[in-house]
Amino acid sequence: MPSIALPTASIARVLLLNPWFAALDADTRNDLVAAAEPVQLPRGGVVFRQGELSTGFYGLVHGALCVSTVSETGREAVLTVLEPGHWFGEASALDGLPRSHDVVACSDARLLRVGRDDFNRLMLRSGFARAIALLQAHYLRTVFAML
């Protein structure tokens, strides 16, 4: 994935629209963004594929990302479309297991990628670890609401 430079003020404006990110204390927000590498993807560019090992935790700054999975019969099912401000990829960053789905740019996209080492360092902070637990709880409740 190609790296790019993004203005910090515009990143903060977009990310603060997300309630999860906005609820982080200011120091944790700043450390998370400081640890992140900006990445740009063209439409169709791959963030990660199902079965790959984690390379980090991601925040979407611009564009849209399609989250999908492929059934055993080869049929693709789009699970959701992520919009700017959304953070994702924490499950595999936490447990080290392969990715459970594909994430591909539905349009040109700009992201932040926090590498596994930086993610693990942030997880040593109780506030960040609690925030990740709340993010997982939110996703779990969303899935159960669909059943």
PDB file of C-alpha atoms in Angstrom:
ATOM      1  CA  MET A   1       0.000   0.000   0.000  1.00  0.00           C
ATOM      2  CA  PRO A   2       1.463   3.390  -0.936  1.00  0.00           C
ATOM      3  CA  SER A   3       2.095   5.869   1.904  1.00  0.00           C
ATOM      4  CA  ILE A   4       0.981   9.486   1.699  1.00  0.00           C
ATOM      5  CA  ALA A   5       1.120  12.608   3.849  1.00  0.00           C
ATOM      6  CA  LEU A   6      -2.170  13.796   5.343  1.00  0.00           C
ATOM      7  CA  PRO A   7      -2.687  17.085   7.207  1.00  0.00           C
ATOM      8  CA  THR A   8      -3.180  16.299  10.899  1.00  0.00           C
ATOM      9  CA  ALA A   9      -6.006  18.836  11.384  1.00  0.00           C
ATOM     10  CA  SER A  10      -8.112  17.333   8.581  1.00  0.00           C
ATOM     11  CA  ILE A  11      -7.506  13.822   9.927  1.00  0.00           C
ATOM     12  CA  ALA A  12      -8.655  14.870  13.389  1.00  0.00           C
ATOM     13  CA  ARG A  13     -11.829  16.522  12.035  1.00  0.00           C
ATOM     14  CA  VAL A  14     -12.868  13.355  10.197  1.00  0.00           C
ATOM     15  CA  LEU A  15     -11.914  10.910  12.937  1.00  0.00           C
ATOM     16  CA  LEU A  16     -13.661  12.927  15.658  1.00  0.00           C
ATOM     17  CA  LEU A  17     -16.958  12.293  13.844  1.00  0.00           C
ATOM     18  CA  ASN A  18     -16.664   8.680  15.043  1.00  0.00           C
ATOM     19  CA  PRO A  19     -18.031   8.299  18.603  1.00  0.00           C
ATOM     20  CA  TRP A  20     -15.484   5.589  19.447  1.00  0.00           C
ATOM     21  CA  PHE A  21     -12.512   7.791  18.524  1.00  0.00           C
ATOM     22  CA  ALA A  22     -14.064  10.907  20.065  1.00  0.00           C
ATOM     23  CA  ALA A  23     -14.513   9.072  23.395  1.00  0.00           C
ATOM     24  CA  LEU A  24     -10.773   8.356  23.669  1.00  0.00           C
ATOM     25  CA  ASP A  25      -8.880  10.736  25.942  1.00  0.00           C
ATOM     26  CA  ALA A  26      -6.898  13.375  24.049  1.00  0.00           C
ATOM     27  CA  ASP A  27      -3.506  11.785  24.801  1.00  0.00           C
ATOM     28  CA  THR A  28      -4.657   8.390  23.500  1.00  0.00           C
ATOM     29  CA  ARG A  29      -6.164   9.956  20.350  1.00  0.00           C
ATOM     30  CA  ASN A  30      -2.922  11.819  19.694  1.00  0.00           C
ATOM     31  CA  ASP A  31      -0.783   8.717  20.327  1.00  0.00           C
ATOM     32  CA  LEU A  32      -2.987   6.591  18.062  1.00  0.00           C
ATOM     33  CA  VAL A  33      -2.751   9.050  15.168  1.00  0.00           C
ATOM     34  CA  ALA A  34       0.981   9.618  15.778  1.00  0.00           C
ATOM     35  CA  ALA A  35       1.603   5.842  15.607  1.00  0.00           C
ATOM     36  CA  ALA A  36      -0.306   5.548  12.328  1.00  0.00           C
ATOM     37  CA  GLU A  37       1.121   5.436   8.850  1.00  0.00           C
ATOM     38  CA  PRO A  38      -1.009   7.184   6.192  1.00  0.00           C
ATOM     39  CA  VAL A  39      -1.970   4.939   3.282  1.00  0.00           C
ATOM     40  CA  GLN A  40      -3.712   5.723   0.000  1.00  0.00           C
ATOM     41  CA  LEU A  41      -5.586   3.150  -2.063  1.00  0.00           C
ATOM     42  CA  PRO A  42      -7.198   3.460  -5.490  1.00  0.00           C
ATOM     43  CA  ARG A  43     -10.673   2.076  -6.050  1.00  0.00           C
ATOM     44  CA  GLY A  44     -10.320  -1.725  -5.950  1.00  0.00           C
ATOM     45  CA  GLY A  45      -7.180  -1.547  -3.819  1.00  0.00           C
ATOM     46  CA  VAL A  46      -6.940  -4.209  -1.129  1.00  0.00           C
ATOM     47  CA  VAL A  47      -6.550  -3.348   2.548  1.00  0.00           C
ATOM     48  CA  PHE A  48      -6.477  -7.043   3.456  1.00  0.00           C
ATOM     49  CA  ARG A  49      -7.873 -10.377   2.328  1.00  0.00           C
ATOM     50  CA  GLN A  50      -9.633 -13.118   4.235  1.00  0.00           C
ATOM     51  CA  GLY A  51      -7.063 -15.561   5.585  1.00  0.00           C
ATOM     52  CA  GLU A  52      -4.174 -13.057   5.756  1.00  0.00           C
ATOM     53  CA  LEU A  53      -2.383 -12.412   9.016  1.00  0.00           C
ATOM     54  CA  SER A  54      -2.840  -9.017  10.661  1.00  0.00           C
ATOM     55  CA  THR A  55      -0.493  -6.199   9.835  1.00  0.00           C
ATOM     56  CA  GLY A  56      -2.363  -3.706  11.979  1.00  0.00           C
ATOM     57  CA  PHE A  57      -5.403  -1.682  12.965  1.00  0.00           C
ATOM     58  CA  TYR A  58      -6.938   0.828  10.536  1.00  0.00           C
ATOM     59  CA  GLY A  59      -8.843   4.100  10.531  1.00  0.00           C
ATOM     60  CA  LEU A  60     -10.618   5.311   7.390  1.00  0.00           C
ATOM     61  CA  VAL A  61     -10.033   9.011   6.701  1.00  0.00           C
ATOM     62  CA  HIS A  62     -11.539   9.390   3.210  1.00  0.00           C
ATOM     63  CA  GLY A  63     -13.490   7.245   0.763  1.00  0.00           C
ATOM     64  CA  ALA A  64     -15.378   4.005   1.303  1.00  0.00           C
ATOM     65  CA  LEU A  65     -14.318   0.440   1.968  1.00  0.00           C
ATOM     66  CA  CYS A  66     -16.316  -2.691   1.122  1.00  0.00           C
ATOM     67  CA  VAL A  67     -16.161  -5.469   3.699  1.00  0.00           C
ATOM     68  CA  SER A  68     -17.008  -8.836   2.180  1.00  0.00           C
ATOM     69  CA  THR A  69     -16.553 -12.555   2.491  1.00  0.00           C
ATOM     70  CA  VAL A  70     -16.556 -15.391  -0.008  1.00  0.00           C
ATOM     71  CA  SER A  71     -18.645 -18.488   0.654  1.00  0.00           C
ATOM     72  CA  GLU A  72     -17.412 -22.035   0.099  1.00  0.00           C
ATOM     73  CA  THR A  73     -19.244 -21.964  -3.244  1.00  0.00           C
ATOM     74  CA  GLY A  74     -17.240 -18.890  -4.308  1.00  0.00           C
ATOM     75  CA  ARG A  75     -20.077 -16.398  -3.977  1.00  0.00           C
ATOM     76  CA  GLU A  76     -19.116 -12.997  -2.564  1.00  0.00           C
ATOM     77  CA  ALA A  77     -21.328 -11.393   0.092  1.00  0.00           C
ATOM     78  CA  VAL A  78     -20.829  -7.719   0.966  1.00  0.00           C
ATOM     79  CA  LEU A  79     -21.192  -7.445   4.737  1.00  0.00           C
ATOM     80  CA  THR A  80     -20.993  -3.665   5.068  1.00  0.00           C
ATOM     81  CA  VAL A  81     -19.519  -0.506   3.602  1.00  0.00           C
ATOM     82  CA  LEU A  82     -17.246   1.478   5.913  1.00  0.00           C
ATOM     83  CA  GLU A  83     -17.331   5.273   5.844  1.00  0.00           C
ATOM     84  CA  PRO A  84     -14.787   7.869   6.975  1.00  0.00           C
ATOM     85  CA  GLY A  85     -14.085   7.873  10.702  1.00  0.00           C
ATOM     86  CA  HIS A  86     -14.514   4.112  11.020  1.00  0.00           C
ATOM     87  CA  TRP A  87     -11.791   2.047  12.765  1.00  0.00           C
ATOM     88  CA  PHE A  88     -11.402  -1.657  12.005  1.00  0.00           C
ATOM     89  CA  GLY A  89      -9.059  -4.641  12.039  1.00  0.00           C
ATOM     90  CA  GLU A  90      -8.691  -4.938  15.794  1.00  0.00           C
ATOM     91  CA  ALA A  91      -9.859  -8.566  16.069  1.00  0.00           C
ATOM     92  CA  SER A  92      -6.914 -10.071  14.192  1.00  0.00           C
ATOM     93  CA  ALA A  93      -4.553  -7.519  15.731  1.00  0.00           C
ATOM     94  CA  LEU A  94      -5.714  -8.768  19.144  1.00  0.00           C
ATOM     95  CA  ASP A  95      -5.760 -12.527  18.677  1.00  0.00           C
ATOM     96  CA  GLY A  96      -3.215 -12.980  15.887  1.00  0.00           C
ATOM     97  CA  LEU A  97      -5.609 -15.179  13.899  1.00  0.00           C
ATOM     98  CA  PRO A  98      -6.096 -14.703  10.137  1.00  0.00           C
ATOM     99  CA  ARG A  99      -8.494 -12.067   8.848  1.00  0.00           C
ATOM    100  CA  SER A 100     -12.110 -13.244   8.679  1.00  0.00           C
ATOM    101  CA  HIS A 101     -13.111 -11.145   5.661  1.00  0.00           C
ATOM    102  CA  ASP A 102     -11.861  -8.998   2.790  1.00  0.00           C
ATOM    103  CA  VAL A 103     -11.628  -5.207   2.929  1.00  0.00           C
ATOM    104  CA  VAL A 104     -11.311  -3.493  -0.459  1.00  0.00           C
ATOM    105  CA  ALA A 105     -11.597   0.175  -1.450  1.00  0.00           C
ATOM    106  CA  CYS A 106     -15.022   0.876  -3.030  1.00  0.00           C
ATOM    107  CA  SER A 107     -13.642   4.261  -4.064  1.00  0.00           C
ATOM    108  CA  ASP A 108     -10.288   5.990  -3.796  1.00  0.00           C
ATOM    109  CA  ALA A 109      -9.497   5.838  -0.080  1.00  0.00           C
ATOM    110  CA  ARG A 110      -7.121   7.292   2.483  1.00  0.00           C
ATOM    111  CA  LEU A 111      -6.470   5.351   5.673  1.00  0.00           C
ATOM    112  CA  LEU A 112      -4.310   5.297   8.750  1.00  0.00           C
ATOM    113  CA  ARG A 113      -2.559   2.031   9.581  1.00  0.00           C
ATOM    114  CA  VAL A 114      -1.319   1.357  13.093  1.00  0.00           C
ATOM    115  CA  GLY A 115       1.181  -1.515  12.901  1.00  0.00           C
ATOM    116  CA  ARG A 116       0.915  -4.518  15.220  1.00  0.00           C
ATOM    117  CA  ASP A 117       3.827  -3.444  17.433  1.00  0.00           C
ATOM    118  CA  ASP A 118       2.322   0.022  17.961  1.00  0.00           C
ATOM    119  CA  PHE A 119      -1.145  -1.480  18.449  1.00  0.00           C
ATOM    120  CA  ASN A 120       0.252  -3.852  21.102  1.00  0.00           C
ATOM    121  CA  ARG A 121       2.043  -0.959  22.794  1.00  0.00           C
ATOM    122  CA  LEU A 122      -1.206   1.038  22.894  1.00  0.00           C
ATOM    123  CA  MET A 123      -3.025  -2.016  24.299  1.00  0.00           C
ATOM    124  CA  LEU A 124      -0.820  -1.757  27.408  1.00  0.00           C
ATOM    125  CA  ARG A 125      -2.720   1.440  28.257  1.00  0.00           C
ATOM    126  CA  SER A 126      -5.881   0.605  30.164  1.00  0.00           C
ATOM    127  CA  GLY A 127      -7.894   3.377  28.484  1.00  0.00           C
ATOM    128  CA  PHE A 128      -7.058   2.162  24.996  1.00  0.00           C
ATOM    129  CA  ALA A 129      -7.594  -1.511  25.919  1.00  0.00           C
ATOM    130  CA  ARG A 130     -11.034  -0.638  27.338  1.00  0.00           C
ATOM    131  CA  ALA A 131     -11.850   1.332  24.177  1.00  0.00           C
ATOM    132  CA  ILE A 132     -10.940  -1.678  22.010  1.00  0.00           C
ATOM    133  CA  ALA A 133     -13.160  -3.892  24.217  1.00  0.00           C
ATOM    134  CA  LEU A 134     -16.016  -1.415  23.715  1.00  0.00           C
ATOM    135  CA  LEU A 135     -15.418  -1.399  19.961  1.00  0.00           C
ATOM    136  CA  GLN A 136     -15.618  -5.207  19.906  1.00  0.00           C
ATOM    137  CA  ALA A 137     -18.808  -5.100  22.029  1.00  0.00           C
ATOM    138  CA  HIS A 138     -20.346  -2.621  19.568  1.00  0.00           C
ATOM    139  CA  TYR A 139     -19.559  -4.882  16.607  1.00  0.00           C
ATOM    140  CA  LEU A 140     -20.894  -7.938  18.427  1.00  0.00           C
ATOM    141  CA  ARG A 141     -24.171  -6.186  19.281  1.00  0.00           C
ATOM    142  CA  THR A 142     -24.496  -5.014  15.680  1.00  0.00           C
ATOM    143  CA  VAL A 143     -24.113  -8.583  14.409  1.00  0.00           C
ATOM    144  CA  PHE A 144     -26.606  -9.958  16.956  1.00  0.00           C
ATOM    145  CA  ALA A 145     -29.117  -7.273  16.010  1.00  0.00           C
ATOM    146  CA  MET A 146     -29.003  -8.572  12.424  1.00  0.00           C
ATOM    147  CA  LEU A 147     -29.816 -12.163  13.415  1.00  0.00           C
TER     148      LEU A 147
END
